[in-house]
Coordinates of C-alpha atoms and ligand atoms in Angstrom, one line a residue:
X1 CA 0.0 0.0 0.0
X2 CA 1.8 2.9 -0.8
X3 CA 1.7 5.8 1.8
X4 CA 1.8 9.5 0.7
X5 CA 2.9 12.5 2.5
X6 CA 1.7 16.0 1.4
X7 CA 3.2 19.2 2.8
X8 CA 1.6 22.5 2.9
X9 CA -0.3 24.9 5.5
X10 CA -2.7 22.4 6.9
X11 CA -6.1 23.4 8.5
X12 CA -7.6 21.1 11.3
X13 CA -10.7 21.7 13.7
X14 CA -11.1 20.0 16.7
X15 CA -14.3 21.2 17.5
X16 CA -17.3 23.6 15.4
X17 CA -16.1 27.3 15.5
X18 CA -19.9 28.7 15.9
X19 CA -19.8 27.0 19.1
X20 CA -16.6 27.4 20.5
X21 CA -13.8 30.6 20.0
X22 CA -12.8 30.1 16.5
X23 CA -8.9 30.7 17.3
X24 CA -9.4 27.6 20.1
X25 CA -11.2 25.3 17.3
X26 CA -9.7 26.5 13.7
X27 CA -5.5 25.1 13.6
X28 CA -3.9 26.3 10.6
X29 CA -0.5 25.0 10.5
X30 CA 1.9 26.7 8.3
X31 CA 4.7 23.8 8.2
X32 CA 2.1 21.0 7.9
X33 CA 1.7 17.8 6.9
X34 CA -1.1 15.0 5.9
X35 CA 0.5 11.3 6.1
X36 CA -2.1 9.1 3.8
X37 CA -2.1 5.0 3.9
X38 CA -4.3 3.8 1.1
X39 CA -7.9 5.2 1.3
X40 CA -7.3 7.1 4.6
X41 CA -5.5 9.5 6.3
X42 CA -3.1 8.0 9.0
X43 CA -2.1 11.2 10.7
X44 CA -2.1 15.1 10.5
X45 CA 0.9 17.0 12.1
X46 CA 4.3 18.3 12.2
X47 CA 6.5 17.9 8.2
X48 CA 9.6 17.5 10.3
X49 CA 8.3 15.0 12.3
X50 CA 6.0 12.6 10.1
X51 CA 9.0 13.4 7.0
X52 CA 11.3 11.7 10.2
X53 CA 9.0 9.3 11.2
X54 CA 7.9 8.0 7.8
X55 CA 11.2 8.5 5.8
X56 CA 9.2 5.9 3.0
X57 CA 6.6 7.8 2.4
X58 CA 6.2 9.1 -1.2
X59 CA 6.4 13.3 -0.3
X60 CA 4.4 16.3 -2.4
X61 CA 5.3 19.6 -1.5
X62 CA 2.6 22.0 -1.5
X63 CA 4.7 24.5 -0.1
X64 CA 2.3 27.0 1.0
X65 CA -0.6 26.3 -0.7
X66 CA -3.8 25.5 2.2
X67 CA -4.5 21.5 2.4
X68 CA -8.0 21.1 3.6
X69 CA -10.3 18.4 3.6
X70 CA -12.6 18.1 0.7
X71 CA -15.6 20.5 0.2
X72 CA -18.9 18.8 0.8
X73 CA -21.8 19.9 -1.2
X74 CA -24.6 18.8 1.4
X75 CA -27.4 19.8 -1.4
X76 CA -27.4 19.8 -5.4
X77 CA -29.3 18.8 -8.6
X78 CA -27.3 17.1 -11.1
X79 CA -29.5 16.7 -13.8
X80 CA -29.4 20.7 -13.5
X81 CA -26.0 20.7 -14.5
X82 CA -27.1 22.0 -17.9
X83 CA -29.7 24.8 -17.5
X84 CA -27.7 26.2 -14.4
X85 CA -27.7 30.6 -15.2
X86 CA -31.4 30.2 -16.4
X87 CA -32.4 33.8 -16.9
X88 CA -35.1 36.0 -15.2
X89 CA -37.7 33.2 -12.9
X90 CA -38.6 32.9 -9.4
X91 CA -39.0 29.1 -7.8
X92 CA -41.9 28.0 -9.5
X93 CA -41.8 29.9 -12.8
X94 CA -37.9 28.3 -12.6
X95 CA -39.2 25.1 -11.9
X96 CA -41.7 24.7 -15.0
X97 CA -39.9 26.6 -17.5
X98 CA -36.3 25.2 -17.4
X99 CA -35.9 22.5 -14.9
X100 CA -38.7 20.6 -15.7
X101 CA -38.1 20.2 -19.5
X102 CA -34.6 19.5 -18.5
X103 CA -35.2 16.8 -16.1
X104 CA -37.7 15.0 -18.7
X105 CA -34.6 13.8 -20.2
X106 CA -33.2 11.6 -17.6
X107 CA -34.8 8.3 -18.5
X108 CA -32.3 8.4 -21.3
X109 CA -29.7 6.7 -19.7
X110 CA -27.2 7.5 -22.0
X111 CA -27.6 11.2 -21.4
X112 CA -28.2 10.5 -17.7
X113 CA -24.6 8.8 -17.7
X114 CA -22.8 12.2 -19.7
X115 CA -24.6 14.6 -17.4
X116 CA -23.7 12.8 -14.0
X117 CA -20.2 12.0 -15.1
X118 CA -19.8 15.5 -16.3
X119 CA -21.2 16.8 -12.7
X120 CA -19.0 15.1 -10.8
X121 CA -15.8 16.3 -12.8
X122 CA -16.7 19.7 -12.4
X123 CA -17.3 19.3 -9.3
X124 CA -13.4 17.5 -8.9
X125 CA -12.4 20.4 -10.7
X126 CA -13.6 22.6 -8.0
X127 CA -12.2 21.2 -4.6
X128 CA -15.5 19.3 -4.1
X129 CA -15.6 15.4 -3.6
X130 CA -18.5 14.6 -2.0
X131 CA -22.0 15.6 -3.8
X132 CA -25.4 15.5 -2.0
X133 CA -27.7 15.1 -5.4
X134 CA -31.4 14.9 -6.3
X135 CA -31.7 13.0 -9.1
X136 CA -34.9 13.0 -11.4
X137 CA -38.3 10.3 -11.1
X138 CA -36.1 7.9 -13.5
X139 CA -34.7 5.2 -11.7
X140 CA -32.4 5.5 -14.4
X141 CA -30.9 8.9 -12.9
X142 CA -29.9 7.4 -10.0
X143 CA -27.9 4.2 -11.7
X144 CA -26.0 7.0 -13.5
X145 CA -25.4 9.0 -10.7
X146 CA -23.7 6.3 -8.4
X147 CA -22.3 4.1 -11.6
X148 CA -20.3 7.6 -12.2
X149 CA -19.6 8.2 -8.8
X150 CA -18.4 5.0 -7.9
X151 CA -15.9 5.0 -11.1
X152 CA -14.5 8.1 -9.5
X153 CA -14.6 6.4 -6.2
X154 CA -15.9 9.4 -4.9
X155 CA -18.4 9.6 -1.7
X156 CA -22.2 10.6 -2.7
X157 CA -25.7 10.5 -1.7
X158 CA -28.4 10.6 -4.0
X159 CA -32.0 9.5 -4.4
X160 CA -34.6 9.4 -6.8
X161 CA -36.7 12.2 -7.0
X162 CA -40.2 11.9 -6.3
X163 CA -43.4 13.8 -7.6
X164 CA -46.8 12.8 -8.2
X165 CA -48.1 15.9 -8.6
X166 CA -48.0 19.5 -9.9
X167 CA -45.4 18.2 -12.5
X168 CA -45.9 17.6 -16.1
X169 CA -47.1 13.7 -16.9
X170 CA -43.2 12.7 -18.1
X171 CA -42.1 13.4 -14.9
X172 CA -44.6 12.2 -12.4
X173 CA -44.8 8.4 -10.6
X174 CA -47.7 7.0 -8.0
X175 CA -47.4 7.0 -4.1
X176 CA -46.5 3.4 -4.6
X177 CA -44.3 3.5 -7.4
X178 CA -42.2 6.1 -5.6
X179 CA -42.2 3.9 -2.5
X180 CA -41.3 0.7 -5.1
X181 CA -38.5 2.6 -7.1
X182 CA -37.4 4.1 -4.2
X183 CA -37.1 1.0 -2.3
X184 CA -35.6 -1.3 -4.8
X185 CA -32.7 1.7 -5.2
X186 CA -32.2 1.9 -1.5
X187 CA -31.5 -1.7 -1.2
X188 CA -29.2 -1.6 -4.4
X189 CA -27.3 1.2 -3.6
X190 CA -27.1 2.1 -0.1
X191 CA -23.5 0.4 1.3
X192 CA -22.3 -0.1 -1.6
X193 CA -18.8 1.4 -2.3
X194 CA -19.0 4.9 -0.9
X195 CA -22.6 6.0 -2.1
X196 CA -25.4 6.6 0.4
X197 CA -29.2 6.6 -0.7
X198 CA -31.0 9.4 0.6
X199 CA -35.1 9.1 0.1
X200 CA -36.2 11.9 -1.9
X201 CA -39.4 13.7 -1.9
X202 CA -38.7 16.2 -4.1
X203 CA -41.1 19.0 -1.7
X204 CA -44.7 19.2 -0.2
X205 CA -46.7 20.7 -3.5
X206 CA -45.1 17.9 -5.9
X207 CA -46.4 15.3 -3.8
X208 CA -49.6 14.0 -2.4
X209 CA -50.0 13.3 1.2
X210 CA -50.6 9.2 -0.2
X211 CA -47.0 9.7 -1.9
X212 CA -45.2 11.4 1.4
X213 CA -47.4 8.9 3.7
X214 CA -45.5 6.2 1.3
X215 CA -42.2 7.2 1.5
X216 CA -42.7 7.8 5.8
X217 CA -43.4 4.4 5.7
X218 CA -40.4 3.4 3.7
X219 CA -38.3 6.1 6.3
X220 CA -39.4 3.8 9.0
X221 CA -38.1 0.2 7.7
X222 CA -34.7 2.2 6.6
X223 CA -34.5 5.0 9.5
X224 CA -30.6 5.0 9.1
X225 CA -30.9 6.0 5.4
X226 CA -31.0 9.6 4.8
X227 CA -34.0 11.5 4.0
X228 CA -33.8 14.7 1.6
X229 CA -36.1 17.7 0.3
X230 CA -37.2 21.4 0.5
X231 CA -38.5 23.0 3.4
X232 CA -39.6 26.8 3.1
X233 CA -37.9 28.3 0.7
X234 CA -40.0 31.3 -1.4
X235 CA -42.7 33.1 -0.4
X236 CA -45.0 32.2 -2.8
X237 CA -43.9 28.4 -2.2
X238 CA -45.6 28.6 1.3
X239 CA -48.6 30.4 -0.1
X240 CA -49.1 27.3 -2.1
X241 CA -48.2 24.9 0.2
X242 CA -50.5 26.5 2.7
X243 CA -53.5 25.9 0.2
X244 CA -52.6 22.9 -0.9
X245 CA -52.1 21.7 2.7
X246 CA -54.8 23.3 4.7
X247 CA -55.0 21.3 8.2
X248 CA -51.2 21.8 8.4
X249 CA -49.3 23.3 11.3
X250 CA -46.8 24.7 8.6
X251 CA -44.8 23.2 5.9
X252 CA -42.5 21.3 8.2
X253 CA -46.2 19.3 9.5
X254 CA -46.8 18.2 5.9
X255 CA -43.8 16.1 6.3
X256 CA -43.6 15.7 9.9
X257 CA -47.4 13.9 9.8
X258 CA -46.2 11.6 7.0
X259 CA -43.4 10.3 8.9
X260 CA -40.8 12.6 7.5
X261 CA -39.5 14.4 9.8
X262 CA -36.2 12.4 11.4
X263 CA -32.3 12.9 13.0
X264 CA -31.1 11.8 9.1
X265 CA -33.5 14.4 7.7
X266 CA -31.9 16.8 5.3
X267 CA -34.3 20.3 4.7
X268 CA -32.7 22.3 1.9
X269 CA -33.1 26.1 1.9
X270 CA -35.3 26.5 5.5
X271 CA -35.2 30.2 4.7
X272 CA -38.5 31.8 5.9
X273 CA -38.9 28.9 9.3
X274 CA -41.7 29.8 11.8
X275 CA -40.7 28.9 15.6
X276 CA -42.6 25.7 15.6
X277 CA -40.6 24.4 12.9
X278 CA -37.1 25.3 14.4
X279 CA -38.2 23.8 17.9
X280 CA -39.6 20.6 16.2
X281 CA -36.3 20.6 13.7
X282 CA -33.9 21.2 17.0
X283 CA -36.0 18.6 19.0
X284 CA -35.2 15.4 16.5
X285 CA -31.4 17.1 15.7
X286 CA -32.8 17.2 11.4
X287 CA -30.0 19.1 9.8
X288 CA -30.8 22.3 7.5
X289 CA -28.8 23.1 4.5
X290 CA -27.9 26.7 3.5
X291 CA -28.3 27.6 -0.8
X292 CA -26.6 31.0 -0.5
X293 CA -26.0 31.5 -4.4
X294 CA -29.3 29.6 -5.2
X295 CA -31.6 31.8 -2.9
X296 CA -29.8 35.3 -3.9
X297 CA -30.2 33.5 -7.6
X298 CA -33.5 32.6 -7.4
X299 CA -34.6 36.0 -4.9
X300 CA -35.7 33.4 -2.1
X301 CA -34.3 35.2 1.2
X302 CA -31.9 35.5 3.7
X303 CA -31.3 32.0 5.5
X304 CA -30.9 32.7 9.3
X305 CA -27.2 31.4 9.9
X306 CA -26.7 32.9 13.4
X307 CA -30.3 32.0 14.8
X308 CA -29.8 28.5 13.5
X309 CA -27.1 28.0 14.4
X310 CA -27.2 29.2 18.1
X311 CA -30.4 26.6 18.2
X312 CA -28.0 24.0 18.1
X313 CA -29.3 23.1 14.3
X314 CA -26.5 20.8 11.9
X315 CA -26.7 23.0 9.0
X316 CA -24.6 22.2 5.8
X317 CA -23.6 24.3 2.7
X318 CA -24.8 23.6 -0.4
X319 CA -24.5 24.7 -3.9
X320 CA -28.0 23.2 -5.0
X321 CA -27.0 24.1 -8.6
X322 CA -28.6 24.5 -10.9
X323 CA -30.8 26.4 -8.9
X324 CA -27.6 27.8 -7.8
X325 CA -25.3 30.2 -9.6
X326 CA -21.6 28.4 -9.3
X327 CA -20.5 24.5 -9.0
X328 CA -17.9 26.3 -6.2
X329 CA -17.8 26.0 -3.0
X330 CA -15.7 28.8 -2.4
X331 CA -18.4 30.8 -4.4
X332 CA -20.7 28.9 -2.3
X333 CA -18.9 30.7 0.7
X334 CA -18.5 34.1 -0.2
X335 CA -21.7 34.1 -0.7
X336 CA -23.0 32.6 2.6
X337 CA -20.8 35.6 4.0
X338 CA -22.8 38.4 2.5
X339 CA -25.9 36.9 3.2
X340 CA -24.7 36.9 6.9
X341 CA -23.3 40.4 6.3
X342 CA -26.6 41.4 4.9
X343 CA -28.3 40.1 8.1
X344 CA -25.9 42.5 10.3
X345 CA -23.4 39.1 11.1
X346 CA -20.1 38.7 9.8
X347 CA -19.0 34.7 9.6
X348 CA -15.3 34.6 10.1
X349 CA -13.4 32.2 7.7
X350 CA -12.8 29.3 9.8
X351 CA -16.8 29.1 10.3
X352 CA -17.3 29.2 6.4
X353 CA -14.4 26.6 5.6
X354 CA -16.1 24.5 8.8
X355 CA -19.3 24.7 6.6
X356 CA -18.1 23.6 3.4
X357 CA -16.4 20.8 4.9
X358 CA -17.3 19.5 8.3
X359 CA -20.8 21.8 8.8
X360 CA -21.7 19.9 5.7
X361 CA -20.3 16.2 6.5
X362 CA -22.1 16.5 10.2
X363 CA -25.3 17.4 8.5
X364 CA -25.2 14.0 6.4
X365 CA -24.3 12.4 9.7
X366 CA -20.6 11.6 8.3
X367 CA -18.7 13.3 10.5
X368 CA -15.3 11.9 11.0
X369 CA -15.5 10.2 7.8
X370 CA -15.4 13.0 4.8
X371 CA -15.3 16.6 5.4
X372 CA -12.5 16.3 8.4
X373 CA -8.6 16.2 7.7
X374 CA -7.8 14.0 10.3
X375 CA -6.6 10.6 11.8
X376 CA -9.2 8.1 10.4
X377 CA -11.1 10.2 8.0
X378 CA -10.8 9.0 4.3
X379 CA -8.3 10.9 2.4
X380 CA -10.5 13.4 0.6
X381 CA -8.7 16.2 0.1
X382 CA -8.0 19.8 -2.0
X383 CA -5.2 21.6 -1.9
X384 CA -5.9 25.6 -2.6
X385 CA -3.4 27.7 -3.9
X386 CA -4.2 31.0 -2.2
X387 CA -2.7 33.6 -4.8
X388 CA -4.5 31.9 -7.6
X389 CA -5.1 35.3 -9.3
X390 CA -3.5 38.4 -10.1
X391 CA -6.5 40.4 -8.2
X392 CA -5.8 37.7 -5.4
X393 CA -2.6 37.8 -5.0
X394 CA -2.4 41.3 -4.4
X395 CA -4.5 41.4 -1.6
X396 CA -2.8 38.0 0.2
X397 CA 0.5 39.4 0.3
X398 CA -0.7 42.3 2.4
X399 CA -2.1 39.8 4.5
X400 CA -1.6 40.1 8.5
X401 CA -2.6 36.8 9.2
X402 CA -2.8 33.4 8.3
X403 CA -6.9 34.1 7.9
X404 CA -6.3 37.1 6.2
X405 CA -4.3 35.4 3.5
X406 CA -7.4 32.6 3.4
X407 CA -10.1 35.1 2.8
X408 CA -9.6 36.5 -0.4
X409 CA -9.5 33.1 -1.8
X410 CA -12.6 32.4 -0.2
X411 CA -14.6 35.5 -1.5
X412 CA -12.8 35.6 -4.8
X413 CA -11.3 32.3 -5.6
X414 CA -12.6 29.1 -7.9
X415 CA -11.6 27.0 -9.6
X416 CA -8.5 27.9 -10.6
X417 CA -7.5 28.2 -6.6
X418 CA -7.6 24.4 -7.1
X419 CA -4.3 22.8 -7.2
X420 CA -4.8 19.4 -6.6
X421 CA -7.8 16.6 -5.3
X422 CA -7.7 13.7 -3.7
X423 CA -9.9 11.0 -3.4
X424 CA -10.1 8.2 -1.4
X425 CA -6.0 8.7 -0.9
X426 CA -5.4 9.0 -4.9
X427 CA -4.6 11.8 -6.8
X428 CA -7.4 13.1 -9.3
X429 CA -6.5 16.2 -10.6
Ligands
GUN1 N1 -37.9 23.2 -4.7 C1 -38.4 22.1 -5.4 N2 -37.6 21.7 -6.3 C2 -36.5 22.5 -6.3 C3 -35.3 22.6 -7.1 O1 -35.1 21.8 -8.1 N3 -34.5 23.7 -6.9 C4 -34.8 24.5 -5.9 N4 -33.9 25.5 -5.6 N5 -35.9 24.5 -5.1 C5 -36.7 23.5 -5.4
ZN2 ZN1 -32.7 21.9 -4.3

């Protein structure tokens, strides 16, 4: 087994900076160093020392490019890939004039196999190596998506998407064929390699109480499989779901009654959450993802990272392109800090890189195992070059700090801040 040894600034948390003093929590080390045995890291620490102590090793000097662990995009839409910067709709609109049409295409499996292998390498390219997808109704989608993924050997979770309503005809199933489809994939694909299957109503109007009671009762017989959807995102979304749901509580009761409301529940955007619904989300420990670029793209709102956070709440980053603007995570970031900003609260950088990489991997209940350089994690990792740019680099060398040389990277960086990706303790880009 051959055993790697990267140098470079290293950055470590031992513990979530929203909760604890960032400068206690957040370790950069400037003369770092990640020792890697197969699929896994074996050790974070001192060059000198692990260079002494592993004098085998096969060495890559990063010099002072940041080694972090991989970014983990806790919510996206691959078959979205190709209609991402759609021009000029809110959710719905959105919904029924590009990503519709769109994902009527996905029980092609050839074109389901070129979209989710093209996702996943752009999402290599930027620093990103776990995705969190929905796919589309076709069971088909969902092959493709963890075939691709597995090839890369890459750690996902994805589900097929499920709608029975308020969708056109191509792109609707039954309460039971859901629960059937959904079932059959679960037991296929859940385990195997590194995917994880993650049951996927797509969100309350798209589905009939029948087909979320269905897919509750699926929850039940698989409570340690990951459940995924929408949860108050727009406005005019909790209008709808307000009429189309009378006897609810709120949104969250049209899936709590069903069955769907659970500690491995994953509720994408909860932007515009009444108190009910952040008690009830708190009380079963349900994680919340945050779509910065998506819900500034899309005009839904300000997600309410502070109050959400002090609730105790998991909450993971997400790009949930194509919704979303950018397949980056440092985009992802930059953006989560003006939203903050725009809500009077400025997020420091080690809370946005815990976000994108541990906030995220604690939300999918992976914590420890992806999003986290450390001993025993697997060796998913990106190395950031952090004067990737002319207008960058400028600003880092005036830096003060070793956060003050991070941040530009995060508000201005991409993909070309990427230098290298690992996966699984190999070398991908
Ligand atoms: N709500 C229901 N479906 C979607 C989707 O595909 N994207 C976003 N952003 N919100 C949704
Ligand atoms: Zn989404």
């Amino acid at each position: 087994m051959t055993t790697h040894l990267l140098l470079g600034q290293t950055l470590t948390f031992s513990d979530d900076p929203f909760h604890a003093p960032w400068d206690e929590v957040a370790l950069v080390n400037t003369s770092g160093a990640v020792l890697i045995e197969g699929e896994r890291i074996l050790a974070v620490g001192d060059a000198a020392a692990l260079r002494a102590k592993h004098p085998d090793a096969e060495v890559t000097d990063y010099g002072r490019d940041l080694i972090t662990a991989g970014f983990v995009d806790a919510h996206m839409h691959y078959p979205q890939t190709g209609i991402i910067a759609s021009w000029g709709k809110q959710l719905i609109d959105w919904l029924n004039t590009y990503t519709f049409p769109e994902e009527s295409r996905f029980g092609d499996k050839v074109y389901a196999d070129e979209v989710a292998g093209r996702t996943l390498d752009l999402a290599l390219a930027h620093g990103t190596t776990t995705l969190t997808s929905f796919c589309t109704i076709h069971p088909e989608s969902v092959d493709a998506f963890f075939e691709a993924a597995e090839a890369r050997g890459m750690a996902v979770v994805a589900g097929k998407t499920c709608m029975d309503r308020n969708a056109p005809d191509s792109l609707r199933d039954t309460a039971q064929s859901a629960y059937d489809d959904s079932k059959q994939l679960l037991e296929h694909w859940n385990g195997r390699a590194r995917a994880r299957y993650a049951i996927t109503p797509r969100f309350s109007p798209t589905s009939t109480p029948e087909q979320l009671q269905a897919l509750g009762a699926l929850w039940a017989e698989h409570p340690d499989v990951l459940m995924q959807t929408h949860l108050s995102e727009q406005p005019a979304e909790l209008i709808w779901v307000e009429e189309l749901f009378p006897d609810a509580r709120d949104y969250l009761d049209t899936y709590e009654t069903c069955g769907l409301l659970g500690e491995n529940g994953l509720f994408g955007h909860s932007i515009h959450l009444k108190p009910r619904e952040v008690n009830r989300l708190s009380d079963v420990g349900a994680a919340v993802v945050h779509c910065p670029t998506s819900n500034t793209f899309i005009g839904s709102g300000l997600f309410d990272m502070a109050g959400l956070k002090e609730r105790g709440l998991p909450v993971g980053l997400a790009t949930d392109t194509g919704g979303g603007s950018s397949f980056s995570m440092l985009r992802t970031m930059a953006a989560a800090y003006e939203i903050a900003q725009l809500r009077g609260d400025a997020l420091h950088p080690s809370q946005l890189m815990w976000l994108a990489t541990e906030g995220s991997a604690h939300a999918l209940k992976a914590g420890g195992e992806i999003g986290h350089l450390g001993a025993g994690a697997a060796a998913d990792i990106v190395v950031m070059d952090l004067v990737s740019t002319a207008a960058i680099e400028q600003r880092a060398v005036r830096a003060n700090d070793v956060w003050d040389a991070i941040f530009p990277t995060i508000m201005m960086g991409d993909d070309r801040a990427i230098r290298d990706v690992w996966v699984a303790g190999r070398k991908v880009s």
